[in-house]
């Protein structure tokens, strides 16, 4: 009995402690979030909320309230960001994967570049330039800023998705008499679609979570969920902030599970190649 | 509704394909008669697949002319050539079922849905897959996928049918059956067919004619029998079947034969134009006769290796002309390693090679053995 104890249980103790710490690091803040979302009254030194309820939820989901408006803004902006990104990423990804473009790796890196610079510095200047064009505080301006960030993922993943389509299938379609365009729409695109879907979801989530660009370009006319969250927590309104966070969390987790099913290993292996 | 054939000839005139400085096909000329099955045979990298892709229009010739029937198709794009190809990987569209795969070419050509369906059905019946139309390619075995690829090519009734190493993804047992089926369909429909392979046995089994390629050029062209019995150079001798390439001396002779000395033996060998001097001789392993015990005055050899293979024995015999590889059907009387045997050559299976550009080293390097 003691032998079993030593050989099976003891080696597990450090692992259990490590896993426990890991779980606490991830789920601790989330638990705090959940508590705050349903807390009506909660102040120091009490360990748990004194009163529970849905008052703040009602406040958030009040029609014409700030929260609903910014939720709408977020979703509209995210959808248009996805459309603009894909409109660029599908032809770009196909060209990068299939044509022998000169400077191919340079082009791929160019899409990565916006991520390389400190974003505050970039967006202060973007805001200045957009102001000159009358784009500051407009949906178009915010969509453009989000698109620049989303394009890295969209283009890189689309390139990988097109690369993963067997060229011989395209040759077979051409051999059977299909034109280049027809081959693209009946063979290449359908086979690359799971990867394209995954990149669309990535772009959607990036847009949903984007803060810095929206803050400099959109405020005060265009307010999205992350900005509402920021304002609420700055005002010490933790309930509103927690509920907003939960609303942002749901699509992220849902889509991540979805992507995990769609983005197959053969596509992932081609990212950046 | 039946699938018929619009077989046309294929003619290459000095066709060259170069990728920058690399020449994949070098001034190749040949003619394929309508209704024939011609194999392009050679080791990997010899240009046989590029030649096939040139016929399909998947590659464009750098120089020279390609004719299908009477038409010069050299500049014709892939979509406008009446040529169907069965790819090595089969290249079935994974997101379409068998019917959609087979009907793809018909749909693209604008055929009415009903007619296209009937024709696809007929093509599938021809390859014995009538019941599997609703299946997805991933749910088929390798052999079935291959048949779908053949049906997809046949359904367009092409002038020329192309096969790129069609058996390489099948297991050994299936290969023999599939190649017989391919040959049967080809002969029944009278299709002009070009078939690429690196397997000489496959080539001998299915072909009307074989074009042996080496280093981007044609090494020899002929019927299977011509290539086996009268190889023009040591490469062909060694690539089609096995051959011992030995040094000999032409003593003289005129007209149709030459008197040749191999070691201490002398033989009359058929020959077109031979001048006296050193020469290379190809000897088939099965053309060497061994005699144990008393060996008189003939050539002698020492057995170095003896391998029992069921229906025959393989020996390596050390002789005065070098080591000889021997295939001996007399399994009931094996000779043990170390014994001395008499060595004789049969006339059929010994070929005088007088090709000035011959080099045996390269041939043995690229031989499949």
Coordinates of N, CA and C in Angstrom, one line a residue, chain B residues 30-257:
Chain B
X30 N 9.2 11.9 -82.5 CA 8.6 10.6 -82.7 C 7.2 10.7 -83.2
X31 N 6.7 9.6 -83.7 CA 5.3 9.6 -84.2 C 4.5 8.5 -83.5
X32 N 3.3 8.8 -83.0 CA 2.5 7.8 -82.4 C 1.3 7.6 -83.4
X33 N 1.1 6.4 -83.9 CA 0.0 6.1 -84.8 C -1.4 6.1 -84.0
X34 N -2.5 6.5 -84.7 CA -3.8 6.5 -84.0 C -4.1 5.1 -83.5
X35 N -4.6 5.0 -82.3 CA -5.0 3.7 -81.8 C -3.9 2.9 -81.1
X36 N -2.7 3.4 -81.1 CA -1.6 2.7 -80.5 C -1.4 3.1 -79.0
X37 N -0.9 2.2 -78.3 CA -0.4 2.5 -76.9 C 1.1 2.6 -76.9
X38 N 1.6 3.8 -76.7 CA 3.1 4.0 -76.7 C 3.5 4.3 -75.3
X39 N 4.6 3.7 -74.8 CA 5.1 3.9 -73.5 C 6.3 4.8 -73.6
X40 N 6.4 5.8 -72.7 CA 7.6 6.6 -72.6 C 8.3 6.0 -71.3
X41 N 9.4 5.4 -71.5 CA 10.1 4.6 -70.5 C 11.4 5.2 -70.2
X42 N 11.8 5.3 -68.9 CA 13.1 5.8 -68.6 C 13.2 6.0 -67.1
X43 N 14.5 6.2 -66.6 CA 14.7 6.5 -65.2 C 14.1 7.8 -64.8
X44 N 14.0 8.1 -63.5 CA 13.4 9.4 -63.1 C 14.3 10.5 -63.6
X45 N 13.7 11.6 -64.0 CA 14.5 12.7 -64.5 C 15.0 12.6 -66.0
X46 N 14.4 11.7 -66.7 CA 14.9 11.5 -68.1 C 14.1 12.4 -69.0
X47 N 13.0 13.0 -68.5 CA 12.2 13.9 -69.4 C 10.9 13.2 -69.9
X48 N 10.6 12.0 -69.4 CA 9.4 11.4 -69.9 C 8.1 12.1 -69.5
X49 N 8.0 12.5 -68.2 CA 6.8 13.2 -67.7 C 6.7 14.5 -68.4
X50 N 7.8 15.2 -68.6 CA 7.7 16.5 -69.2 C 7.2 16.3 -70.7
X51 N 7.6 15.3 -71.3 CA 7.1 15.0 -72.7 C 5.6 14.8 -72.7
X52 N 5.1 14.1 -71.7 CA 3.7 13.8 -71.5 C 3.0 15.1 -71.3
X53 N 3.5 16.0 -70.4 CA 2.9 17.3 -70.1 C 2.9 18.2 -71.3
X54 N 3.9 18.0 -72.2 CA 3.9 18.8 -73.4 C 2.8 18.4 -74.3
X55 N 2.5 17.1 -74.4 CA 1.3 16.7 -75.2 C 0.0 17.3 -74.7
X56 N -0.1 17.3 -73.3 CA -1.3 17.8 -72.7 C -1.4 19.3 -72.8
X57 N -0.3 20.0 -73.0 CA -0.3 21.5 -73.0 C -0.1 22.0 -71.6
X58 N 0.2 21.2 -70.6 CA 0.5 21.7 -69.2 C 1.9 22.3 -69.2
X59 N 2.7 21.9 -70.2 CA 4.0 22.6 -70.4 C 4.0 23.1 -71.9
X60 N 4.6 24.2 -72.2 CA 4.7 24.7 -73.5 C 6.1 24.5 -74.1
X61 N 6.2 24.0 -75.3 CA 7.5 23.7 -75.9 C 8.3 24.9 -76.1
X62 N 9.6 24.9 -75.8 CA 10.5 26.0 -76.0 C 10.8 26.1 -77.5
X63 N 10.9 24.9 -78.2 CA 11.2 24.9 -79.6 C 10.6 23.6 -80.2
X64 N 10.5 23.7 -81.5 CA 9.9 22.5 -82.2 C 8.4 22.5 -82.4
X65 N 7.9 21.5 -82.9 CA 6.4 21.4 -83.2 C 5.8 20.2 -82.7
X66 N 4.6 20.3 -82.2 CA 3.8 19.1 -81.7 C 2.5 19.1 -82.6
X67 N 2.2 17.9 -83.2 CA 1.0 17.8 -83.9 C 0.1 16.7 -83.3
X68 N -1.2 17.0 -83.2 CA -2.2 16.0 -82.8 C -3.1 15.9 -84.0
X69 N -3.2 14.7 -84.6 CA -3.8 14.6 -85.9 C -3.0 15.4 -86.9
X70 N -3.8 16.2 -87.6 CA -3.1 17.1 -88.6 C -2.8 18.5 -88.1
X71 N -3.3 18.8 -86.8 CA -3.2 20.1 -86.3 C -1.9 20.4 -85.5
X72 N -1.3 21.5 -85.8 CA -0.2 21.9 -85.0 C -0.7 22.5 -83.7
X73 N -0.5 21.8 -82.6 CA -1.0 22.3 -81.3 C 0.1 22.9 -80.5
X74 N 1.2 23.2 -81.0 CA 2.4 23.7 -80.2 C 2.0 24.8 -79.4
X75 N 1.2 25.8 -79.9 CA 0.9 27.0 -79.1 C -0.5 26.9 -78.5
X76 N -1.2 25.8 -78.7 CA -2.6 25.7 -78.2 C -2.6 25.6 -76.7
X77 N -3.4 26.4 -76.0 CA -3.4 26.2 -74.5 C -4.0 24.9 -74.1
X78 N -3.8 24.5 -72.9 CA -4.2 23.2 -72.3 C -5.7 23.0 -72.4
X79 N -6.5 24.1 -72.2 CA -7.9 23.9 -72.2 C -8.5 23.6 -73.6
X80 N -7.7 24.0 -74.7 CA -8.3 23.8 -76.0 C -7.8 22.5 -76.7
X81 N -6.9 21.7 -76.0 CA -6.5 20.5 -76.6 C -7.4 19.3 -76.2
X82 N -7.6 18.5 -77.2 CA -8.6 17.4 -77.0 C -7.8 16.2 -76.5
X83 N -7.2 16.4 -75.3 CA -6.3 15.4 -74.7 C -6.7 15.2 -73.2
X84 N -6.9 14.0 -72.7 CA -7.2 13.8 -71.3 C -6.1 13.1 -70.6
X85 N -5.9 13.5 -69.4 CA -4.7 12.9 -68.7 C -5.2 12.2 -67.4
X86 N -4.6 11.1 -67.1 CA -4.8 10.4 -65.8 C -3.5 10.7 -65.0
X87 N -3.7 11.4 -63.9 CA -2.5 11.9 -63.1 C -2.0 10.8 -62.2
X88 N -0.8 10.9 -61.9 CA -0.1 10.0 -61.0 C -0.9 9.9 -59.6
X89 N -1.3 11.0 -59.1 CA -2.0 11.1 -57.8 C -3.5 10.9 -58.1
X90 N -3.9 10.7 -59.3 CA -5.3 10.6 -59.8 C -6.0 12.0 -59.8
X91 N -5.6 12.9 -58.9 CA -6.1 14.3 -58.9 C -7.6 14.3 -58.9
X92 N -8.2 13.4 -58.2 CA -9.7 13.5 -58.0 C -10.0 14.7 -57.2
X93 N -11.1 15.4 -57.5 CA -11.5 16.6 -56.7 C -12.1 16.1 -55.4
X94 N -11.5 16.4 -54.3 CA -11.9 15.7 -53.0 C -13.3 16.3 -52.5
X95 N -13.7 17.4 -53.0 CA -15.0 18.0 -52.5 C -16.2 17.6 -53.5
X96 N -15.9 16.8 -54.4 CA -17.0 16.3 -55.3 C -17.1 14.8 -55.3
X97 N -18.3 14.3 -55.4 CA -18.5 12.9 -55.4 C -18.1 12.3 -56.8
X98 N -18.1 11.0 -56.9 CA -17.6 10.3 -58.1 C -18.3 10.8 -59.4
X99 N -19.7 11.0 -59.3 CA -20.4 11.5 -60.5 C -20.0 12.9 -60.9
X100 N -19.8 13.7 -59.9 CA -19.4 15.1 -60.2 C -18.0 15.2 -60.8
X101 N -17.1 14.3 -60.2 CA -15.8 14.2 -60.8 C -15.8 13.8 -62.2
X102 N -16.5 12.7 -62.5 CA -16.5 12.2 -63.9 C -17.2 13.2 -64.8
X103 N -18.3 13.9 -64.3 CA -19.0 14.8 -65.2 C -18.4 16.2 -65.3
X104 N -17.3 16.5 -64.5 CA -16.8 17.8 -64.5 C -16.5 18.4 -65.9
X105 N -15.7 17.6 -66.7 CA -15.3 18.0 -68.0 C -16.5 18.3 -68.9
X106 N -17.6 17.4 -68.8 CA -18.8 17.6 -69.6 C -19.5 18.9 -69.2
X107 N -19.6 19.1 -67.9 CA -20.3 20.3 -67.4 C -19.6 21.5 -67.9
X108 N -18.2 21.5 -67.8 CA -17.4 22.7 -68.3 C -17.7 22.9 -69.8
X109 N -17.8 21.8 -70.5 CA -18.0 22.0 -72.0 C -19.4 22.5 -72.3
X110 N -20.3 22.6 -71.3 CA -21.6 23.1 -71.5 C -22.6 22.1 -72.0
X111 N -22.3 20.8 -71.7 CA -23.3 19.7 -72.1 C -24.5 19.8 -71.2
X112 N -25.7 19.4 -71.8 CA -26.9 19.4 -71.0 C -26.8 18.4 -69.9
X113 N -27.4 18.7 -68.7 CA -27.2 17.9 -67.5 C -27.5 16.5 -67.7
X114 N -28.7 16.3 -68.4 CA -29.2 14.9 -68.6 C -28.2 14.0 -69.4
X115 N -27.8 14.6 -70.5 CA -26.9 13.9 -71.4 C -25.5 13.7 -70.7
X116 N -25.1 14.7 -69.9 CA -23.8 14.5 -69.2 C -23.9 13.4 -68.2
X117 N -25.1 13.3 -67.5 CA -25.3 12.2 -66.5 C -25.2 10.9 -67.2
X118 N -25.9 10.7 -68.3 CA -25.9 9.5 -69.0 C -24.5 9.1 -69.4
X119 N -23.8 10.1 -70.0 CA -22.4 9.7 -70.4 C -21.5 9.3 -69.2
X120 N -21.6 10.1 -68.1 CA -20.8 9.7 -66.9 C -21.1 8.3 -66.5
X121 N -22.4 8.0 -66.5 CA -22.8 6.6 -66.1 C -22.2 5.6 -67.0
X122 N -22.1 5.9 -68.3 CA -21.6 5.0 -69.2 C -20.1 4.8 -69.0
X123 N -19.4 5.9 -68.7 CA -17.9 5.8 -68.4 C -17.7 5.0 -67.2
X124 N -18.5 5.2 -66.2 CA -18.3 4.5 -64.9 C -18.6 3.0 -65.1
X125 N -19.6 2.7 -66.0 CA -19.9 1.3 -66.3 C -18.7 0.6 -66.9
X126 N -18.0 1.4 -67.8 CA -16.9 0.9 -68.6 C -15.7 0.5 -67.6
X127 N -15.6 1.3 -66.5 CA -14.5 0.9 -65.6 C -15.0 0.1 -64.4
X128 N -16.3 -0.3 -64.5 CA -16.8 -1.2 -63.5 C -17.2 -0.6 -62.2
X129 N -17.6 0.7 -62.2 CA -17.9 1.4 -60.9 C -19.3 2.0 -60.9
X130 N -20.2 1.3 -61.7 CA -21.6 1.9 -61.8 C -22.2 2.3 -60.5
X131 N -22.0 1.5 -59.5 CA -22.8 1.7 -58.2 C -22.2 2.7 -57.3
X132 N -21.0 3.2 -57.6 CA -20.3 4.1 -56.6 C -20.4 5.6 -56.9
X133 N -21.3 6.0 -57.8 CA -21.4 7.4 -58.2 C -21.6 8.4 -57.1
X134 N -22.2 8.0 -56.0 CA -22.5 8.9 -54.9 C -21.4 9.0 -53.9
X135 N -20.4 8.1 -54.0 CA -19.3 8.1 -53.0 C -18.4 9.3 -53.2
X136 N -17.8 9.7 -52.1 CA -16.7 10.7 -52.2 C -15.4 10.0 -52.5
X137 N -14.5 10.6 -53.1 CA -13.2 10.0 -53.5 C -12.5 9.4 -52.3
X138 N -12.6 10.1 -51.1 CA -11.8 9.6 -49.9 C -12.4 8.3 -49.4
X139 N -13.6 8.0 -49.8 CA -14.3 6.7 -49.4 C -14.0 5.6 -50.4
X140 N -13.1 5.8 -51.3 CA -12.8 4.7 -52.3 C -11.4 4.2 -52.1
X141 N -11.2 2.9 -52.5 CA -9.8 2.4 -52.4 C -8.9 3.0 -53.5
X142 N -7.6 2.8 -53.4 CA -6.7 3.3 -54.4 C -7.1 2.8 -55.8
X143 N -7.4 1.6 -55.9 CA -7.7 1.0 -57.2 C -9.0 1.7 -57.8
X144 N -10.0 1.9 -56.9 CA -11.2 2.5 -57.4 C -11.0 3.9 -57.8
X145 N -10.2 4.7 -57.0 CA -9.9 6.1 -57.3 C -9.3 6.1 -58.7
X146 N -8.4 5.2 -59.0 CA -7.7 5.2 -60.3 C -8.7 5.0 -61.4
X147 N -9.7 4.1 -61.2 CA -10.7 3.9 -62.2 C -11.5 5.1 -62.4
X148 N -11.9 5.8 -61.3 CA -12.6 7.0 -61.5 C -11.8 8.0 -62.4
X149 N -10.5 8.1 -62.1 CA -9.7 9.0 -62.9 C -9.7 8.6 -64.3
X150 N -9.7 7.3 -64.6 CA -9.7 6.8 -66.0 C -11.1 7.2 -66.6
X151 N -12.2 7.0 -65.9 CA -13.5 7.3 -66.4 C -13.6 8.8 -66.7
X152 N -13.1 9.6 -65.8 CA -13.1 11.1 -66.0 C -12.4 11.5 -67.2
X153 N -11.3 10.7 -67.6 CA -10.6 11.1 -68.8 C -11.3 10.5 -70.0
X154 N -11.9 9.3 -69.9 CA -12.5 8.7 -71.1 C -13.8 9.4 -71.5
X155 N -14.5 9.9 -70.5 CA -15.9 10.4 -70.8 C -15.8 11.6 -71.8
X156 N -14.7 12.2 -71.9 CA -14.6 13.3 -72.9 C -14.3 12.8 -74.3
X157 N -14.1 11.5 -74.5 CA -13.8 10.9 -75.8 C -12.6 11.7 -76.4
X158 N -11.5 11.7 -75.7 CA -10.3 12.5 -76.2 C -9.7 11.9 -77.4
X159 N -9.0 12.7 -78.2 CA -8.2 12.3 -79.3 C -7.0 11.5 -78.8
X160 N -6.4 11.9 -77.6 CA -5.3 11.2 -77.0 C -5.5 11.1 -75.5
X161 N -5.2 9.9 -75.0 CA -5.4 9.6 -73.6 C -3.9 9.5 -73.0
X162 N -3.7 10.2 -71.9 CA -2.4 10.2 -71.3 C -2.4 9.6 -69.9
X163 N -1.4 8.8 -69.6 CA -1.3 8.2 -68.3 C 0.1 8.5 -67.7
X164 N 0.1 9.1 -66.5 CA 1.4 9.4 -65.9 C 1.6 8.5 -64.7
X165 N 2.5 7.5 -64.9 CA 2.8 6.5 -63.9 C 1.5 6.0 -63.2
X166 N 0.5 5.5 -63.9 CA -0.8 5.3 -63.2 C -0.8 4.2 -62.2
X167 N 0.2 3.3 -62.2 CA 0.2 2.2 -61.3 C 1.1 2.4 -60.0
X168 N 1.8 3.5 -60.0 CA 2.8 3.7 -58.9 C 2.2 3.7 -57.5
X169 N 0.9 4.1 -57.4 CA 0.4 4.2 -56.0 C -0.4 2.9 -55.7
X170 N -0.3 1.9 -56.5 CA -1.1 0.7 -56.2 C -0.2 -0.4 -55.7
X171 N -0.7 -1.4 -54.9 CA 0.2 -2.4 -54.4 C 0.4 -3.4 -55.6
X172 N 1.5 -4.2 -55.4 CA 2.1 -5.0 -56.5 C 1.0 -5.9 -57.1
X173 N 0.2 -6.6 -56.3 CA -0.8 -7.5 -56.8 C -1.8 -6.8 -57.7
X174 N -2.2 -5.6 -57.3 CA -3.2 -4.9 -58.1 C -2.7 -4.4 -59.4
X175 N -1.4 -4.1 -59.4 CA -0.8 -3.5 -60.6 C -1.0 -4.3 -61.8
X176 N -0.8 -5.6 -61.7 CA -0.9 -6.5 -62.9 C -2.3 -6.4 -63.4
X177 N -3.3 -6.5 -62.5 CA -4.7 -6.5 -62.9 C -5.1 -5.2 -63.6
X178 N -4.7 -4.1 -62.9 CA -5.1 -2.8 -63.5 C -4.4 -2.5 -64.8
X179 N -3.2 -2.9 -65.0 CA -2.5 -2.6 -66.3 C -3.2 -3.5 -67.4
X180 N -3.7 -4.7 -67.0 CA -4.4 -5.5 -68.0 C -5.7 -4.8 -68.4
X181 N -6.4 -4.2 -67.4 CA -7.7 -3.5 -67.6 C -7.5 -2.3 -68.5
X182 N -6.4 -1.5 -68.2 CA -6.1 -0.3 -68.9 C -5.9 -0.7 -70.4
X183 N -5.1 -1.8 -70.6 CA -4.8 -2.2 -72.0 C -6.1 -2.7 -72.7
X184 N -6.9 -3.4 -71.9 CA -8.2 -3.9 -72.5 C -9.1 -2.7 -73.0
X185 N -9.3 -1.7 -72.1 CA -10.1 -0.6 -72.5 C -9.5 0.1 -73.7
X186 N -8.2 0.3 -73.6 CA -7.5 1.0 -74.7 C -7.7 0.3 -76.0
X187 N -7.6 -1.0 -76.0 CA -7.7 -1.8 -77.3 C -9.2 -1.8 -77.7
X188 N -10.1 -2.0 -76.8 CA -11.5 -2.1 -77.1 C -12.0 -0.8 -77.8
X189 N -11.5 0.3 -77.2 CA -12.0 1.6 -77.8 C -11.1 2.1 -78.9
X190 N -9.9 1.5 -79.1 CA -9.0 1.9 -80.1 C -8.4 3.3 -79.8
X191 N -8.1 3.6 -78.5 CA -7.6 4.9 -78.1 C -6.1 5.1 -78.4
X192 N -5.8 6.3 -78.9 CA -4.4 6.6 -78.9 C -4.0 6.9 -77.5
X193 N -3.0 6.2 -77.0 CA -2.6 6.4 -75.6 C -1.1 6.5 -75.4
X194 N -0.7 7.5 -74.5 CA 0.7 7.6 -74.2 C 0.8 7.4 -72.7
X195 N 1.7 6.5 -72.4 CA 1.8 6.0 -71.0 C 3.2 6.1 -70.5
X196 N 3.3 6.8 -69.4 CA 4.7 7.0 -68.8 C 4.9 6.1 -67.7
X197 N 6.1 5.4 -67.7 CA 6.4 4.6 -66.6 C 7.9 4.5 -66.5
X198 N 8.4 4.1 -65.3 CA 9.8 3.8 -65.1 C 10.0 2.3 -65.0
X199 N 8.9 1.5 -65.1 CA 9.0 0.1 -64.8 C 9.0 -0.7 -66.2
X200 N 10.1 -1.3 -66.5 CA 10.3 -1.9 -67.8 C 9.3 -3.0 -68.0
X201 N 9.0 -3.8 -66.9 CA 8.1 -4.9 -67.1 C 6.7 -4.4 -67.5
X202 N 6.3 -3.3 -66.8 CA 5.0 -2.7 -67.1 C 5.0 -2.3 -68.6
X203 N 6.1 -1.7 -69.0 CA 6.2 -1.1 -70.4 C 6.1 -2.3 -71.4
X204 N 6.8 -3.4 -71.1 CA 6.8 -4.5 -72.0 C 5.4 -5.1 -72.1
X205 N 4.7 -5.1 -71.0 CA 3.4 -5.8 -70.9 C 2.3 -5.0 -71.7
X206 N 2.3 -3.7 -71.6 CA 1.1 -3.0 -72.1 C 1.3 -2.3 -73.5
X207 N 2.6 -2.2 -74.0 CA 2.8 -1.3 -75.1 C 2.7 -1.9 -76.5
X208 N 2.3 -1.1 -77.4 CA 2.5 -1.5 -78.8 C 4.0 -1.1 -79.2
X209 N 4.3 0.1 -78.8 CA 5.7 0.6 -79.0 C 6.2 1.2 -77.7
X210 N 7.6 1.2 -77.6 CA 8.2 1.8 -76.4 C 9.2 2.9 -76.9
X211 N 9.1 4.0 -76.2 CA 10.2 5.0 -76.5 C 11.0 5.1 -75.2
X212 N 12.3 4.6 -75.3 CA 13.1 4.7 -74.1 C 13.8 6.0 -74.1
X213 N 13.7 6.7 -73.0 CA 14.3 8.0 -72.9 C 15.5 8.0 -71.8
X214 N 16.5 8.8 -72.1 CA 17.6 8.9 -71.2 C 18.2 10.3 -71.4
X215 N 18.4 11.0 -70.3 CA 19.0 12.4 -70.3 C 18.3 13.3 -71.3
X216 N 17.0 13.4 -71.2 CA 16.2 14.3 -72.0 C 16.1 14.0 -73.5
X217 N 16.7 12.9 -73.9 CA 16.6 12.5 -75.3 C 16.1 11.0 -75.5
X218 N 15.8 10.7 -76.7 CA 15.4 9.3 -76.9 C 16.6 8.4 -77.1
X219 N 16.6 7.3 -76.3 CA 17.7 6.4 -76.4 C 17.4 5.3 -77.5
X220 N 16.2 4.9 -77.6 CA 15.8 4.0 -78.6 C 14.3 3.9 -78.6
X221 N 13.8 3.6 -79.8 CA 12.3 3.5 -80.0 C 12.0 2.2 -80.8
X222 N 11.0 1.5 -80.4 CA 10.7 0.2 -81.1 C 9.6 -0.6 -80.4
X223 N 9.3 -1.7 -81.0 CA 8.3 -2.6 -80.3 C 9.0 -3.2 -79.1
X224 N 8.3 -3.7 -78.1 CA 8.9 -4.4 -77.0 C 9.9 -5.4 -77.4
X225 N 9.6 -6.2 -78.4 CA 10.5 -7.3 -78.8 C 11.8 -6.8 -79.4
X226 N 11.6 -5.7 -80.3 CA 12.8 -5.2 -80.9 C 13.8 -4.6 -79.8
X227 N 13.2 -4.0 -78.8 CA 14.1 -3.4 -77.8 C 14.8 -4.5 -77.0
X228 N 14.0 -5.5 -76.7 CA 14.6 -6.6 -75.9 C 15.7 -7.4 -76.7
X229 N 15.3 -7.7 -77.9 CA 16.2 -8.5 -78.7 C 17.4 -7.8 -79.3
X230 N 17.1 -6.5 -79.7 CA 18.2 -5.8 -80.4 C 18.4 -4.4 -79.8
X231 N 18.8 -4.3 -78.5 CA 19.1 -3.0 -77.9 C 20.1 -2.3 -78.7
X232 N 19.9 -1.0 -78.9 CA 20.9 -0.2 -79.7 C 22.1 0.2 -78.9
X233 N 21.9 0.3 -77.6 CA 23.1 0.7 -76.8 C 23.0 0.0 -75.4
X234 N 24.1 0.1 -74.6 CA 24.1 -0.6 -73.4 C 23.1 -0.1 -72.4
X235 N 22.7 1.2 -72.5 CA 21.7 1.7 -71.6 C 20.4 1.0 -71.8
X236 N 20.0 0.8 -73.1 CA 18.7 0.1 -73.3 C 18.8 -1.3 -73.0
X237 N 20.0 -1.9 -73.3 CA 20.2 -3.3 -73.0 C 20.0 -3.6 -71.5
X238 N 20.5 -2.7 -70.7 CA 20.5 -2.8 -69.2 C 19.2 -2.4 -68.6
X239 N 18.5 -1.4 -69.3 CA 17.3 -0.9 -68.7 C 16.1 -1.8 -68.9
X240 N 16.1 -2.4 -70.2 CA 15.0 -3.3 -70.5 C 15.5 -4.7 -70.3
X241 N 15.1 -5.3 -69.2 CA 15.6 -6.6 -68.8 C 17.0 -6.4 -68.2
X242 N 17.7 -7.5 -67.9 CA 19.0 -7.3 -67.3 C 20.0 -7.7 -68.4
X243 N 21.2 -7.2 -68.3 CA 22.2 -7.5 -69.3 C 23.6 -7.4 -68.7
X244 N 24.5 -8.4 -69.1 CA 25.9 -8.3 -68.7 C 26.5 -7.5 -69.9
X245 N 27.2 -6.4 -69.7 CA 27.9 -5.7 -70.7 C 29.3 -6.1 -70.6
X246 N 29.8 -6.8 -71.7 CA 31.3 -7.2 -71.6 C 32.0 -6.7 -72.8
X247 N 33.3 -6.6 -72.6 CA 34.2 -6.1 -73.7 C 34.5 -7.3 -74.6
X248 N 34.5 -7.1 -75.9 CA 34.8 -8.2 -76.9 C 35.6 -7.5 -78.0
X249 N 35.9 -8.4 -79.0 CA 36.7 -7.9 -80.2 C 36.0 -8.3 -81.4
X250 N 35.8 -7.4 -82.4 CA 35.2 -7.8 -83.7 C 36.4 -8.2 -84.5
X251 N 36.4 -9.5 -85.0 CA 37.5 -10.0 -85.8 C 37.3 -9.6 -87.2
X252 N 36.1 -9.5 -87.7 CA 35.9 -9.2 -89.1 C 34.5 -9.7 -89.5
X253 N 34.2 -9.7 -90.7 CA 32.9 -10.2 -91.2 C 32.3 -9.1 -92.1
X254 N 31.3 -9.5 -92.7 CA 30.7 -8.5 -93.6 C 29.2 -8.8 -93.7
X255 N 28.5 -7.8 -94.3 CA 27.1 -7.9 -94.5 C 26.3 -8.0 -93.2
X256 N 25.6 -9.0 -93.0 CA 24.7 -9.1 -91.9 C 25.3 -9.5 -90.6
X257 N 26.4 -10.2 -90.6 CA 26.9 -10.7 -89.4 C 28.4 -10.3 -89.2

